[in-house]
PDB file of C-alpha atoms and ligand atoms in Angstrom:
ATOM      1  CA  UNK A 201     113.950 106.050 107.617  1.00  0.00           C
ATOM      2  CA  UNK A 202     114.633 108.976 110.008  1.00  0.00           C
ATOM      3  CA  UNK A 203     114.008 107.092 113.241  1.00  0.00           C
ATOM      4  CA  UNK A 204     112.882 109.962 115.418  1.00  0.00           C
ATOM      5  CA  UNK A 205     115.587 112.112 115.636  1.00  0.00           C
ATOM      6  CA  UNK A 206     114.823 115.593 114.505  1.00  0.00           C
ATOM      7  CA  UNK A 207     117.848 117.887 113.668  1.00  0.00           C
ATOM      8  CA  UNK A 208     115.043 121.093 114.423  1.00  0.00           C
ATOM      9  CA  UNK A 209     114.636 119.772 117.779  1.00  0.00           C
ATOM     10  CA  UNK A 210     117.915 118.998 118.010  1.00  0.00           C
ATOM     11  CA  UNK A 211     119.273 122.115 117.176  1.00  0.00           C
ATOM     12  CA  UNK A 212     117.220 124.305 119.671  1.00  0.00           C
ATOM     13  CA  UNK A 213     118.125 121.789 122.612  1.00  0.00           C
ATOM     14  CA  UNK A 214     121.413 121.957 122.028  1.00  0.00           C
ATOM     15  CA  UNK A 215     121.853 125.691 121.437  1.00  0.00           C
ATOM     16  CA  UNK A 216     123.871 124.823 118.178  1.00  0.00           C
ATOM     17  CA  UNK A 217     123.795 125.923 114.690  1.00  0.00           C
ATOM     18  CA  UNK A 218     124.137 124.154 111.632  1.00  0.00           C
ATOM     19  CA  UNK A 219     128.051 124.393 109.604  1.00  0.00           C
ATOM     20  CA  UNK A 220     126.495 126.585 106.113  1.00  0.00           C
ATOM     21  CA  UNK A 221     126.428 124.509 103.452  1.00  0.00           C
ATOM     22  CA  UNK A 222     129.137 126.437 101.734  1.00  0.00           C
ATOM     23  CA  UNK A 223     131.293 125.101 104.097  1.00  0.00           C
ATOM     24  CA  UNK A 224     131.650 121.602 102.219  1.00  0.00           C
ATOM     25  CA  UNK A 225     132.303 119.666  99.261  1.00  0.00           C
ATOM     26  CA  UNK A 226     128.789 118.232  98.672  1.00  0.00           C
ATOM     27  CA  UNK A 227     126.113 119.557  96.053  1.00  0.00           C
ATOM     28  CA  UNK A 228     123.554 121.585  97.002  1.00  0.00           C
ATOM     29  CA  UNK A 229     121.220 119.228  96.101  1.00  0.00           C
ATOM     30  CA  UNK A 230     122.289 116.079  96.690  1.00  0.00           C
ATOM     31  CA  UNK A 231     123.061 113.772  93.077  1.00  0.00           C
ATOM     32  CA  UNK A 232     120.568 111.507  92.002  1.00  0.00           C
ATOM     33  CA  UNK A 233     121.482 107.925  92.419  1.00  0.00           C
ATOM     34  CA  UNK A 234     119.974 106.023  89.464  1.00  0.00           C
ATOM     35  CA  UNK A 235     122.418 102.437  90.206  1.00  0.00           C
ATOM     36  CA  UNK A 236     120.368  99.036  90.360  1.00  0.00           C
ATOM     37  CA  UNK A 237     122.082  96.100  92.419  1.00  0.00           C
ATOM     38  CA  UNK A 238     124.245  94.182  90.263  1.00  0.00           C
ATOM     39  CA  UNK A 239     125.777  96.997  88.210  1.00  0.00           C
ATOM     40  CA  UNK A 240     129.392  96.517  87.284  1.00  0.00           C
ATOM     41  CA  UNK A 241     131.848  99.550  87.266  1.00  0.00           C
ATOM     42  CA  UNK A 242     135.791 100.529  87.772  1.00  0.00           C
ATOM     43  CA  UNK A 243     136.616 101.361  91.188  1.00  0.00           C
ATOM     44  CA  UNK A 244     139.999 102.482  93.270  1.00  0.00           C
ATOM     45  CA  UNK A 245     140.698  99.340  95.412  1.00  0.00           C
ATOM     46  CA  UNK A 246     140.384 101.211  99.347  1.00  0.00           C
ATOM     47  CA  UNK A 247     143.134  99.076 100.282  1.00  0.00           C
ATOM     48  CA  UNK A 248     145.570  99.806  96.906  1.00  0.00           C
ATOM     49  CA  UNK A 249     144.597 103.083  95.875  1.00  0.00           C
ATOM     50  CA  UNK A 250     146.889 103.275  93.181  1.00  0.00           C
ATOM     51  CA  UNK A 251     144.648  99.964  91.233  1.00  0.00           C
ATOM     52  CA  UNK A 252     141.657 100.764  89.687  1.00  0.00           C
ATOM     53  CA  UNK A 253     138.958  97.301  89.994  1.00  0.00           C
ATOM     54  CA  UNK A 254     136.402  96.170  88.535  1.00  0.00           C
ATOM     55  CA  UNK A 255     133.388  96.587  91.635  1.00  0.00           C
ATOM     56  CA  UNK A 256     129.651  95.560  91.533  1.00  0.00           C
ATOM     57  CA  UNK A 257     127.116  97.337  93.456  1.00  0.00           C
ATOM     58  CA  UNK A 258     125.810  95.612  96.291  1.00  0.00           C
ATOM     59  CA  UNK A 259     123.536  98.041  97.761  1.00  0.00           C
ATOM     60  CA  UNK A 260     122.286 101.549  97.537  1.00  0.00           C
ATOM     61  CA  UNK A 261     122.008 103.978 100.582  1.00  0.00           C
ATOM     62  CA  UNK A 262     120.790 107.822  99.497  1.00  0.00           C
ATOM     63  CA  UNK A 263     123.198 108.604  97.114  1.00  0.00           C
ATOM     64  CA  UNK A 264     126.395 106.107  98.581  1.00  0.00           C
ATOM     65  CA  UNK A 265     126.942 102.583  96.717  1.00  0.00           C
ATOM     66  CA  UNK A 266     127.737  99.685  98.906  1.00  0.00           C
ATOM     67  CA  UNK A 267     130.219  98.281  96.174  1.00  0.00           C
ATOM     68  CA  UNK A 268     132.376  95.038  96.639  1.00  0.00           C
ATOM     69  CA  UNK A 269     135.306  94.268  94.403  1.00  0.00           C
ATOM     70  CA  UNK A 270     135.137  91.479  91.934  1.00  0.00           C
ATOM     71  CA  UNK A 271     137.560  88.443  93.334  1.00  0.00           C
ATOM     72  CA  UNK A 272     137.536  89.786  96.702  1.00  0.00           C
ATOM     73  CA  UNK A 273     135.592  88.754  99.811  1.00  0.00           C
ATOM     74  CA  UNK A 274     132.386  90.029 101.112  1.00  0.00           C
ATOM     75  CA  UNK A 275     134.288  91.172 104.518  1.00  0.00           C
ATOM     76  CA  UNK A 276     135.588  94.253 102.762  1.00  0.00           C
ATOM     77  CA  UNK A 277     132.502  95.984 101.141  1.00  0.00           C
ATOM     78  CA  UNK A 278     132.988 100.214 101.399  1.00  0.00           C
ATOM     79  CA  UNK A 279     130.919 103.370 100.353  1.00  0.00           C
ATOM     80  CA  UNK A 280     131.094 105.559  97.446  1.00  0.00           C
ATOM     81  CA  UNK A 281     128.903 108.916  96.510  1.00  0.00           C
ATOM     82  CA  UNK A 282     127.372 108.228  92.899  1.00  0.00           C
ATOM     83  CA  UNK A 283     129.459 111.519  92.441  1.00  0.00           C
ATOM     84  CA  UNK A 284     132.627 110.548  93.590  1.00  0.00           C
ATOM     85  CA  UNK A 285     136.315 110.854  91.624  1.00  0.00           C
ATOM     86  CA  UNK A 286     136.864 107.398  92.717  1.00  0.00           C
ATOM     87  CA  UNK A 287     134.544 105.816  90.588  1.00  0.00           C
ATOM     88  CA  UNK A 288     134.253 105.544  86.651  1.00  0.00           C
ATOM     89  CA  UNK A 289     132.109 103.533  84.068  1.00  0.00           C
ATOM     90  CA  UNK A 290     133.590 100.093  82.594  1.00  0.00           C
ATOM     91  CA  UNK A 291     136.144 101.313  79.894  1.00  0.00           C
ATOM     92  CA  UNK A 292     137.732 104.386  81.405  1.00  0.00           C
ATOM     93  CA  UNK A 293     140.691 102.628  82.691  1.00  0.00           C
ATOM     94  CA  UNK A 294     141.667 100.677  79.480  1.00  0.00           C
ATOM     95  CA  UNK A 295     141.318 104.539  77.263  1.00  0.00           C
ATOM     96  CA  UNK A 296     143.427 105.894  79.351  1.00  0.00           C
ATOM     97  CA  UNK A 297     145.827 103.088  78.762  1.00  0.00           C
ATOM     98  CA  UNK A 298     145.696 101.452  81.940  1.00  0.00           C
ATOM     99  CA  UNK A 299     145.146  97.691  83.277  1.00  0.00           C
ATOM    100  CA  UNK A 300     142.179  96.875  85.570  1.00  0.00           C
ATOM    101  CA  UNK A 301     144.158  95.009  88.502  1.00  0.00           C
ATOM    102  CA  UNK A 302     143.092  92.408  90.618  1.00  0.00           C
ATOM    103  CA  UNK A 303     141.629  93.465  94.540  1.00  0.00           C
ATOM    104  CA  UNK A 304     144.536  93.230  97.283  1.00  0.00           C
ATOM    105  CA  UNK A 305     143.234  89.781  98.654  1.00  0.00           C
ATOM    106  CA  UNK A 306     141.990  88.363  95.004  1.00  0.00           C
ATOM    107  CA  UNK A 307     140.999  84.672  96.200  1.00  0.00           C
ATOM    108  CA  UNK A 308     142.603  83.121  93.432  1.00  0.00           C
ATOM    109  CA  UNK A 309     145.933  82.381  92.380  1.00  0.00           C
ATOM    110  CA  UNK A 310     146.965  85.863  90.381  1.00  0.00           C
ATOM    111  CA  UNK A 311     147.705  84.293  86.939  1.00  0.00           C
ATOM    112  CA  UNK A 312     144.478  83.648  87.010  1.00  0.00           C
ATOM    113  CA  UNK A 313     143.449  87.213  87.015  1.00  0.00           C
ATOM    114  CA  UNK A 314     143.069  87.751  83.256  1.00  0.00           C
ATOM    115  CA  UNK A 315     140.387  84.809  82.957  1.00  0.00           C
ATOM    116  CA  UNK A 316     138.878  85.563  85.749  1.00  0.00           C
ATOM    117  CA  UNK A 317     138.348  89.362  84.362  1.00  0.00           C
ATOM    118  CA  UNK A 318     137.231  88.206  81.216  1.00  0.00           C
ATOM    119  CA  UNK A 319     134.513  85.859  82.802  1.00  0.00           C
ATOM    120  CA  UNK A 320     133.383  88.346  85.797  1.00  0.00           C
ATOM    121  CA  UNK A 321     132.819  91.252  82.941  1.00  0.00           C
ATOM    122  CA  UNK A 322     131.246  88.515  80.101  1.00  0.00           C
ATOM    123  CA  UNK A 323     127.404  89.103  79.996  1.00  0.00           C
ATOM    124  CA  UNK A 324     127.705  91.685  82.713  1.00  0.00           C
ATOM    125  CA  UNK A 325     124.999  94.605  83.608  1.00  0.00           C
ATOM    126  CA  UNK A 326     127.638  97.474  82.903  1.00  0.00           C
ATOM    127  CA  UNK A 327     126.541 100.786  84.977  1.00  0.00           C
ATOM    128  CA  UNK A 328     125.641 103.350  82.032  1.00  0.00           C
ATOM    129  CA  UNK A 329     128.029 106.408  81.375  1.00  0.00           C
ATOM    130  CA  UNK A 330     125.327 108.936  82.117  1.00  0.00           C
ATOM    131  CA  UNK A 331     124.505 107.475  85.497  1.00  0.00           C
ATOM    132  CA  UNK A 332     128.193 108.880  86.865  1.00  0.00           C
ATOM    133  CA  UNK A 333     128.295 112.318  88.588  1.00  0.00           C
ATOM    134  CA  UNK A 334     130.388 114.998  88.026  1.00  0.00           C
ATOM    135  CA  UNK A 335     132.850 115.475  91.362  1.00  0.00           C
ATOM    136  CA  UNK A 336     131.626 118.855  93.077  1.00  0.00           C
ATOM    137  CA  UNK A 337     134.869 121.277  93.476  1.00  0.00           C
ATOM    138  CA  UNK A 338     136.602 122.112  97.119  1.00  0.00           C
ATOM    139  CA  UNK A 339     135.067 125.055  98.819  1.00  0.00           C
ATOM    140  CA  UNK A 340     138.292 127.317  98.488  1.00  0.00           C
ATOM    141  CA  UNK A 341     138.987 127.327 102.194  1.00  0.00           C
ATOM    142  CA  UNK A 342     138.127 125.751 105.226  1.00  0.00           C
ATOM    143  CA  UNK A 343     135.309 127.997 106.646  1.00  0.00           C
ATOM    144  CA  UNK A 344     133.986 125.767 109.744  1.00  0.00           C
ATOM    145  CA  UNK A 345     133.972 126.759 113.456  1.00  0.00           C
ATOM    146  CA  UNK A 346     133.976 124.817 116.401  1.00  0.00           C
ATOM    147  CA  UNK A 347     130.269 123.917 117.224  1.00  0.00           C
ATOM    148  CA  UNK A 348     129.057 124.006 114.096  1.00  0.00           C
ATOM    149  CA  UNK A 349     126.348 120.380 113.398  1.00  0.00           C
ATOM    150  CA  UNK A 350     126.876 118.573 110.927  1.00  0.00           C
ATOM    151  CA  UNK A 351     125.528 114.609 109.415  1.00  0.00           C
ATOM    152  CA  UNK A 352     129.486 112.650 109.544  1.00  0.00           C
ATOM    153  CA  UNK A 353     130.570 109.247 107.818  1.00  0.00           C
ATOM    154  CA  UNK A 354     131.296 106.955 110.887  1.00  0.00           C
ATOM    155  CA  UNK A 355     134.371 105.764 109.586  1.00  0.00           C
ATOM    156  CA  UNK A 356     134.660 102.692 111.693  1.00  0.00           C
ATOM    157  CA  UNK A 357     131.474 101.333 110.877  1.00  0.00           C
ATOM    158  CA  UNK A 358     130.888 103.558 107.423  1.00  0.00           C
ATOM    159  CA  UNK A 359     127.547 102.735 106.325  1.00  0.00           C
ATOM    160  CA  UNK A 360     126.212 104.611 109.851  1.00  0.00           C
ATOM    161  CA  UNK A 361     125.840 108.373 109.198  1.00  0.00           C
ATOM    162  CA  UNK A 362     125.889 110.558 112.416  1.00  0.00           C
ATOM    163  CA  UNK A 363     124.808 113.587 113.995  1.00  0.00           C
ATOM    164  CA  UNK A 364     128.314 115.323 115.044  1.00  0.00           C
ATOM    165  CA  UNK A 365     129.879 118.500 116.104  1.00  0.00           C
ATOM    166  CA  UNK A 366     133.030 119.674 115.034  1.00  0.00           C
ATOM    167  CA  UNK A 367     135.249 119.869 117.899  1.00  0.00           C
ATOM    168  CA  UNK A 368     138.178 121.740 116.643  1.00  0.00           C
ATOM    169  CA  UNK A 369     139.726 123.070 113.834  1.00  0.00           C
ATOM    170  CA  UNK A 370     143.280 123.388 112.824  1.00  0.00           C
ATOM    171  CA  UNK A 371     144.573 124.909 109.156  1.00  0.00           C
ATOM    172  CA  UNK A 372     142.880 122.800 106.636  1.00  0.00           C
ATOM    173  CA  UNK A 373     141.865 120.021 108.866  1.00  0.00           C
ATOM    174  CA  UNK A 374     138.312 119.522 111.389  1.00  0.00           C
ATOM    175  CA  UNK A 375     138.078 117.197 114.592  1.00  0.00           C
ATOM    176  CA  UNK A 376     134.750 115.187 113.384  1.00  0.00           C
ATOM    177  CA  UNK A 377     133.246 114.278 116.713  1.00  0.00           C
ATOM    178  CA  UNK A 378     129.897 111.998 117.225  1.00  0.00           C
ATOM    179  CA  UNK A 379     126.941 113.473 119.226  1.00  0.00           C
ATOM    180  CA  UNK A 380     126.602 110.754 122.185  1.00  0.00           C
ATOM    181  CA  UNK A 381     129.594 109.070 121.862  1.00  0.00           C
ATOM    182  CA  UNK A 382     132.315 109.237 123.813  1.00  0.00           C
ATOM    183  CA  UNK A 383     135.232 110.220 121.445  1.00  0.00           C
ATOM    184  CA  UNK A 384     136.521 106.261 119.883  1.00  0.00           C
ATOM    185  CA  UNK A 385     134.639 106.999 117.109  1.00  0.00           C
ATOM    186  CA  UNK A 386     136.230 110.676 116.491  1.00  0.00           C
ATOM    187  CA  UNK A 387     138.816 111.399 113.561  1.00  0.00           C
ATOM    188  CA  UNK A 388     140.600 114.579 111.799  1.00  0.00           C
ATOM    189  CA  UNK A 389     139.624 115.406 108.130  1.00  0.00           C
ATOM    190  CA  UNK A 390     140.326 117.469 105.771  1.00  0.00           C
ATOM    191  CA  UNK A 391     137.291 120.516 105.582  1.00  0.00           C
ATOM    192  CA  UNK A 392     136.784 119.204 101.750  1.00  0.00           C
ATOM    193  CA  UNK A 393     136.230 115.744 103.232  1.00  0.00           C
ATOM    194  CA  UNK A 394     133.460 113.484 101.115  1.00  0.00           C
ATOM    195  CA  UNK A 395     132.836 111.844 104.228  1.00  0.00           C
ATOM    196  CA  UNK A 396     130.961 114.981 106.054  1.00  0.00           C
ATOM    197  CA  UNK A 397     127.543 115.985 104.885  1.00  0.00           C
ATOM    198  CA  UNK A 398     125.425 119.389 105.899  1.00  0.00           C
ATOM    199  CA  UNK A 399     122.434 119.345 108.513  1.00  0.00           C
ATOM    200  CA  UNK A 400     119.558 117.234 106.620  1.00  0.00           C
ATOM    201  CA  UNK A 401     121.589 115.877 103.838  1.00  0.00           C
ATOM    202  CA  UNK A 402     120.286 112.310 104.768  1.00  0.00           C
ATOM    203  CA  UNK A 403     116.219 113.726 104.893  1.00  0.00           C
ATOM    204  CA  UNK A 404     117.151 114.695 101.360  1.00  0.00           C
ATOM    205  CA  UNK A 405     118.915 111.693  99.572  1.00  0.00           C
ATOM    206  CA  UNK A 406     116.693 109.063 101.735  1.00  0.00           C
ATOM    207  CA  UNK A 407     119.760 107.832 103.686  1.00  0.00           C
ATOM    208  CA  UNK A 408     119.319 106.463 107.604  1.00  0.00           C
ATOM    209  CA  UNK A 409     120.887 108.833 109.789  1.00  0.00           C
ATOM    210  CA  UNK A 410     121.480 107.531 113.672  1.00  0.00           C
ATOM    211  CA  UNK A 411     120.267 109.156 116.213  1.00  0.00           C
ATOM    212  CA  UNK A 412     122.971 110.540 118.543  1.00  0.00           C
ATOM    213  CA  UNK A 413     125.050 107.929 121.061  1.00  0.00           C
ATOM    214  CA  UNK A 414     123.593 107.785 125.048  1.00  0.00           C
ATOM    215  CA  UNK A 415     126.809 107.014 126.113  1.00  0.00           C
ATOM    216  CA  UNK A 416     127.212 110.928 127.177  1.00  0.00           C
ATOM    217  CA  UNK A 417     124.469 113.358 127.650  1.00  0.00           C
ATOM    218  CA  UNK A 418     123.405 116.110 125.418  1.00  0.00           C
ATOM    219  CA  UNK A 419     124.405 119.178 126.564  1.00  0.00           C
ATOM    220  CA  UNK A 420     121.357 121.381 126.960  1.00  0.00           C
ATOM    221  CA  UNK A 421     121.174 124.801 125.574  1.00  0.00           C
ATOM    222  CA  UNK A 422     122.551 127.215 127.836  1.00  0.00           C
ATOM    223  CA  UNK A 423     119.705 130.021 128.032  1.00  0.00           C
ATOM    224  CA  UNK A 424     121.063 133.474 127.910  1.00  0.00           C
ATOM    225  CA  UNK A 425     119.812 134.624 131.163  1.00  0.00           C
ATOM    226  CA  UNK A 426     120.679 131.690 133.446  1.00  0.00           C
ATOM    227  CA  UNK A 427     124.315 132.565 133.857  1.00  0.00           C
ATOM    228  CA  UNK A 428     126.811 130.744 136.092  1.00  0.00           C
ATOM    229  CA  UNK A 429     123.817 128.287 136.914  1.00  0.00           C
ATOM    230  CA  UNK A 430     123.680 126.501 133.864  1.00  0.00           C
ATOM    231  CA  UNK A 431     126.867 126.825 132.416  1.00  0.00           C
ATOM    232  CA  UNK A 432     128.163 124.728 135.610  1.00  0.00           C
ATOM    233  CA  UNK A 433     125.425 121.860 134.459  1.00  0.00           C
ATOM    234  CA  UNK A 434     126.923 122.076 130.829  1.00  0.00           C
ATOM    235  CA  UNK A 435     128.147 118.583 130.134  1.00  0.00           C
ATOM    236  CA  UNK A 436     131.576 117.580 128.118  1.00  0.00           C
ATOM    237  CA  UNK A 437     130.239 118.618 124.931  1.00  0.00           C
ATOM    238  CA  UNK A 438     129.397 122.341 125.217  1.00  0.00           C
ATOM    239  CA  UNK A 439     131.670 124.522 122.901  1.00  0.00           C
ATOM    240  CA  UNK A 440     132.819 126.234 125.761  1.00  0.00           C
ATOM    241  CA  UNK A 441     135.321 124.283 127.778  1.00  0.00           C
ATOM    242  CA  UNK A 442     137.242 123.669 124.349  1.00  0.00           C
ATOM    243  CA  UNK A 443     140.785 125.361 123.897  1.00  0.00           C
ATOM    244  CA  UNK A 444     142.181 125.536 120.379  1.00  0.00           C
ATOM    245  CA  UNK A 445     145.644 123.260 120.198  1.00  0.00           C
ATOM    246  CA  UNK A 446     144.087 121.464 122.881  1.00  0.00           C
ATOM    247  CA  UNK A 447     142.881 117.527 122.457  1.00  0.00           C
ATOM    248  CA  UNK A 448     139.303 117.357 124.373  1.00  0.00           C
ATOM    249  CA  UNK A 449     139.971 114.448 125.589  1.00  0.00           C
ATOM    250  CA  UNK A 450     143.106 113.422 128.061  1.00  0.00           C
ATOM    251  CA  UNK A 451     145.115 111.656 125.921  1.00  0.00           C
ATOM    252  CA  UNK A 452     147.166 109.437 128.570  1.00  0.00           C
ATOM    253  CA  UNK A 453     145.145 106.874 130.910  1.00  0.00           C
ATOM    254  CA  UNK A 454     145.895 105.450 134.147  1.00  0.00           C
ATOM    255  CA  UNK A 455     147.647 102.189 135.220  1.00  0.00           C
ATOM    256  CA  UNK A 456     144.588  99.490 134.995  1.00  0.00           C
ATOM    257  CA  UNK A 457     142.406 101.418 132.914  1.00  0.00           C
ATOM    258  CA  UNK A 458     141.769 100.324 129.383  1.00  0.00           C
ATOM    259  CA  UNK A 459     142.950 101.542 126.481  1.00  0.00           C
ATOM    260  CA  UNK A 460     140.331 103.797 125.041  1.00  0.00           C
ATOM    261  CA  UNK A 461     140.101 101.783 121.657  1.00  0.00           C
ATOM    262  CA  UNK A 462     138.830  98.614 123.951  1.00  0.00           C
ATOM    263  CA  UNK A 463     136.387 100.188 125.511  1.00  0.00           C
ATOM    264  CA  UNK A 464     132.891  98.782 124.369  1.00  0.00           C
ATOM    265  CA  UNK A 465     131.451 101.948 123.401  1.00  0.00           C
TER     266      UNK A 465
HETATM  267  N1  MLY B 125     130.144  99.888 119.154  1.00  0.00           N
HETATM  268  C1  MLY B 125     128.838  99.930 118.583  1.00  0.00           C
HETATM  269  C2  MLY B 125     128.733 100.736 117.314  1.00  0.00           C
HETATM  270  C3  MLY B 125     128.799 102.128 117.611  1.00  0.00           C
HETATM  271  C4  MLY B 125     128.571 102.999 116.424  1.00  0.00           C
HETATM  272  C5  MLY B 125     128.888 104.405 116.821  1.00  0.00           C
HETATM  273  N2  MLY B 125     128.734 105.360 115.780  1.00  0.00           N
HETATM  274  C6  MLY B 125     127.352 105.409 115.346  1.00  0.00           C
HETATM  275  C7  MLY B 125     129.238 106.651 116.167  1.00  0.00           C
HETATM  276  C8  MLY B 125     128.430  98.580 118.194  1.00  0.00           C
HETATM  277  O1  MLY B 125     129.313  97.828 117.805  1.00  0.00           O
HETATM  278  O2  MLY B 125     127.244  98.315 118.228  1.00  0.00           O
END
């Protein structure tokens, strides 16, 4: 559910536009995501990217998987798009001669990986081939702006998705920043990130998105004919103030102050 926050309203109070769907590596309509709990599939281990797993879905949210990996703890769940590269039906590993491996953290002893495998897979709902989506290609180059909305992958607490603005942009890589918040939460991507989404994504595939932080006020939208007026009430997050090469927030902090990753945000 959509909560009340409505990107139309949004928009218009803010003065902001929308980054063009072109501008990212999502489908235009978002993949169907036709998982049931309890499904069984291959999976890169987030923590060992070079094993592939064996993961069981543990949840569906639009068209992300919660998935956990078999032999691992429940402390370490992440998010996959049904169409991401990072994800492949039972079977793909072992045709292309590989050797499912156990999770970094496997609970047991590791020679007993190979029962374990055996047992965890035996009698097993296997997610179906034709389930799987195709990975949509890069856009060929990075085509957002500064200002430009979009719905972001809070990627300290990833199964939030955000309203956020992008706050710079350097080369191939974006600032993500989060609507309300006061920057803890911010990270640099890559434009063809999976983790960024375009304006409404979440209305279309059913996921929550949040409603923007309080912890800073929305900036209202500067109306054309106010002038110096208004743009002196413009708060932190206009597009304004912002000067490419430049980090929008001081980096250094005084003597007694906290540092920023402690404050309660
Ligand atoms: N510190 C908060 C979580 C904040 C989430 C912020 N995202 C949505 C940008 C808490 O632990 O409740």
């Amino acid at each position: 559910h959509q909560g009340h926050f409505s990107w139309e309203k949004y928009l218009k109070e803010t003065g902001s536009q929308p980054a063009p769907p072109h501008c990212f590596r999502q489908s235009c309509s978002p993949p169907s995501n036709d998982y049931k709990i309890g499904m069984k599939l291959e999976a890169q281990d987030p923590r060992n990217t070079t094993s592939t797993c064996i993961a069981s879905v543990v949840g569906l949210t639009g068209a992300r998987l919660r998935l956990r990996l078999d032999g691992s703890d429940n402390k370490n769940d992440f998010w996959r798009l049904v169409d991401s590269s990072e994800i492949q039906p039972i079977g793909t590993c072992e045709k292309s001669g590989g050797m499912l491996q156990p999770p970094l953290g496997f609970r047991l002893n590791a020679s007993s990986w190979p029962m374990f495998l055996l047992k965890t897979l035996n009698g097993a709902e296997m997610a179906p081939a034709k389930i799987f989506h195709k990975e949509p290609p890069s856009p060929p180059q990075n085509h957002f702006e500064m200002g430009m909305k979009l719905e972001a992958v809070d990627r300290k607490n990833p199964h939030f998705i955000c309203p956020a603005t992008i706050g710079e942009v350097r080369g191939s890589e974006i600032l993500v920043t989060f609507d309300g918040w006061r920057g803890a939460f911010d990270y640099w991507c890559r434009y063809d990130s999976r983790d960024i989404f375009p304006v409404g994504w979440c209305s279309l595939t059913g996921d929550n998105l949040q409603p923007p932080g309080t912890k800073v006020a929305i900036p209202k939208s500067p109306l054309p004919a106010a002038g110096i007026a208004t743009s002196m009430m413009r708060g932190p997050k206009t597009m304004l103030p912002a000067i490419p090469g430049h980090r929008r927030q001081k980096p250094g902090r005084k003597k007694g102050q906290l540092p920023k990753a402690l404050i309660q945000q």
